[in-house]
Short mmCIF file of C-alpha atoms in Angstrom, two decimals:
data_model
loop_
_atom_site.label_atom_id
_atom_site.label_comp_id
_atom_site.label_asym_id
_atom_site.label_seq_id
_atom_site.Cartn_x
_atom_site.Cartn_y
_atom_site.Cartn_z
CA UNK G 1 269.28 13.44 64.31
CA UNK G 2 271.06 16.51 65.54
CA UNK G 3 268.12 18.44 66.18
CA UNK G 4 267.37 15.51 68.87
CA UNK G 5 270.64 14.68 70.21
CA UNK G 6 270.90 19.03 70.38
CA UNK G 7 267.91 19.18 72.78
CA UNK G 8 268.65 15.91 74.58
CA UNK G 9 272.13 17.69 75.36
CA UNK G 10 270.62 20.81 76.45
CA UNK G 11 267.83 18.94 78.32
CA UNK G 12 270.60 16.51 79.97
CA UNK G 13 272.54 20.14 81.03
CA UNK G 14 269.70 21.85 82.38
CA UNK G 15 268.74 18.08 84.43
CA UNK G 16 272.42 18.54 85.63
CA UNK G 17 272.13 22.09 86.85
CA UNK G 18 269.12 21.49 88.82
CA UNK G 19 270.37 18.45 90.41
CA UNK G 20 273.91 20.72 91.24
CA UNK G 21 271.58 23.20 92.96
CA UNK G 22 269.51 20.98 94.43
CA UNK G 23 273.03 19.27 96.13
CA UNK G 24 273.99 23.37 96.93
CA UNK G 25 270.94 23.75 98.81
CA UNK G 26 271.23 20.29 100.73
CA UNK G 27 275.19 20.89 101.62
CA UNK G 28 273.63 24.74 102.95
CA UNK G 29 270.67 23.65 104.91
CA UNK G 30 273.39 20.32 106.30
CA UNK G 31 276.30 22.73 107.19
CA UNK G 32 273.38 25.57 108.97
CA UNK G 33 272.40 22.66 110.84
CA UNK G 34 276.35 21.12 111.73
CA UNK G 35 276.61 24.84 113.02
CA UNK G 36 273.85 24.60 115.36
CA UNK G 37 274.58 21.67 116.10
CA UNK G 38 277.81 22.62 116.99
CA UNK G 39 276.68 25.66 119.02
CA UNK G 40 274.37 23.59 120.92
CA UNK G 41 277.03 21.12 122.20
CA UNK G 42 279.62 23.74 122.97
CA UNK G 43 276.45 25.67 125.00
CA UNK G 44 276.30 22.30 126.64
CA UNK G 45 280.01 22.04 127.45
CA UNK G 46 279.74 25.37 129.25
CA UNK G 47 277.36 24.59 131.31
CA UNK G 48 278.42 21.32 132.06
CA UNK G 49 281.78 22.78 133.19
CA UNK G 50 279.50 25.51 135.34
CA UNK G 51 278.06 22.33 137.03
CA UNK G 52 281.46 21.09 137.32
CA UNK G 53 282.66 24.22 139.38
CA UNK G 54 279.96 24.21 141.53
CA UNK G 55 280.14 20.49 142.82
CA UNK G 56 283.75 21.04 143.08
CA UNK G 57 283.09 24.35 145.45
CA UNK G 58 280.63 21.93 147.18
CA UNK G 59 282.21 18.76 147.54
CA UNK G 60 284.23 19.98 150.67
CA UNK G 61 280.83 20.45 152.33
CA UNK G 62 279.80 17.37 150.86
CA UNK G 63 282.41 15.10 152.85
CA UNK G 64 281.43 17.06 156.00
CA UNK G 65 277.73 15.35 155.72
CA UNK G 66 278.74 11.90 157.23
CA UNK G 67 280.60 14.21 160.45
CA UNK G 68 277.31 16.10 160.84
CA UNK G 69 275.14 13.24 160.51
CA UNK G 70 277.24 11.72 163.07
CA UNK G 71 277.11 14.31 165.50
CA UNK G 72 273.52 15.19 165.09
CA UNK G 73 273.15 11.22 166.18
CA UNK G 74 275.59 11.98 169.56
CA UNK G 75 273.15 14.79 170.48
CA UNK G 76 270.11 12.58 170.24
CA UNK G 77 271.78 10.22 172.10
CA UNK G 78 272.29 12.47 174.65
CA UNK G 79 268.85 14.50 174.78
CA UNK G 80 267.66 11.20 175.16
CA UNK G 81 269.96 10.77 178.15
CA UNK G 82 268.94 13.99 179.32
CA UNK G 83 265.45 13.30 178.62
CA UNK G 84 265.52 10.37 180.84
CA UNK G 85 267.61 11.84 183.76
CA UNK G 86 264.98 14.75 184.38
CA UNK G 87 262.48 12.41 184.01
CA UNK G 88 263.62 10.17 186.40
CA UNK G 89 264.26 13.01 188.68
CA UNK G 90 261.17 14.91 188.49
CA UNK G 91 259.22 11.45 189.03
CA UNK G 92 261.54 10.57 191.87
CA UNK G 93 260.99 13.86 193.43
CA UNK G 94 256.95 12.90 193.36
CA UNK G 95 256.93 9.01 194.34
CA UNK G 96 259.36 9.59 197.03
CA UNK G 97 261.51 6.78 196.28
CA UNK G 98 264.80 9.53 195.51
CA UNK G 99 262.97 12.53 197.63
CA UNK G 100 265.04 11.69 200.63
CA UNK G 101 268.29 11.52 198.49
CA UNK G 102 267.77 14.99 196.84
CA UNK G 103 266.71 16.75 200.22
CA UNK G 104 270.14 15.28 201.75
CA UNK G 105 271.87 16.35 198.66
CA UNK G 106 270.10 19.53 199.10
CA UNK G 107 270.85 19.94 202.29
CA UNK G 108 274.99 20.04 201.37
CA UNK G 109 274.94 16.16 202.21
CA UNK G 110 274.81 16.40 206.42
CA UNK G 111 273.97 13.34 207.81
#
């Protein structure tokens, strides 16, 4: 009965030495992959704090937008205006209607 309970011993160690190694190369290939895991989320940090400084070196321009957009709607306004004076004048000049008014005015307004 020692011969048996010898080898189940030795069979019981060598189960338990596998299954230690086995848990060895687990915790290795876990902590290689915690590492570049952890690599991968501080590369991430970086360049989210890149992205960071360059909205914040932006965002000055960025509250400018509504200004612009503002003016760039003044100076339709007024090519519009514009628009519609010289057309006005250039089709008052051919019906006649204004071509007495712009003589007299070209003529340093003599009556």
């Amino acid at each position: 009965m020692t011969t048996v309970t010898e080898s189940d011993i030795q069979e019981l160690k060598t189960l338990i030495q596998s299954q230690t190694e086995q848990l060895n190369t687990i915790q290795q290939i876990q902590n290689e992959q915690f590492h570049t895991i952890h690599k991968e989320i501080t590369d991430l940090k970086l360049s989210n704090a890149k992205i960071e400084g360059i909205l914040q070196s932006q965002q000055p321009f960025m509250q400018k937008m509504p200004d612009l957009a503002e003016k760039i709607g003044e100076l339709k306004n007024w090519k519009q205006i514009g628009l519609i004076f010289v057309t006005a004048v250039i089709s008052s000049i051919f019906s006649g209607t204004m071509g007495g008014v712009i003589g007299w005015l070209l003529r340093s307004a003599k009556p």
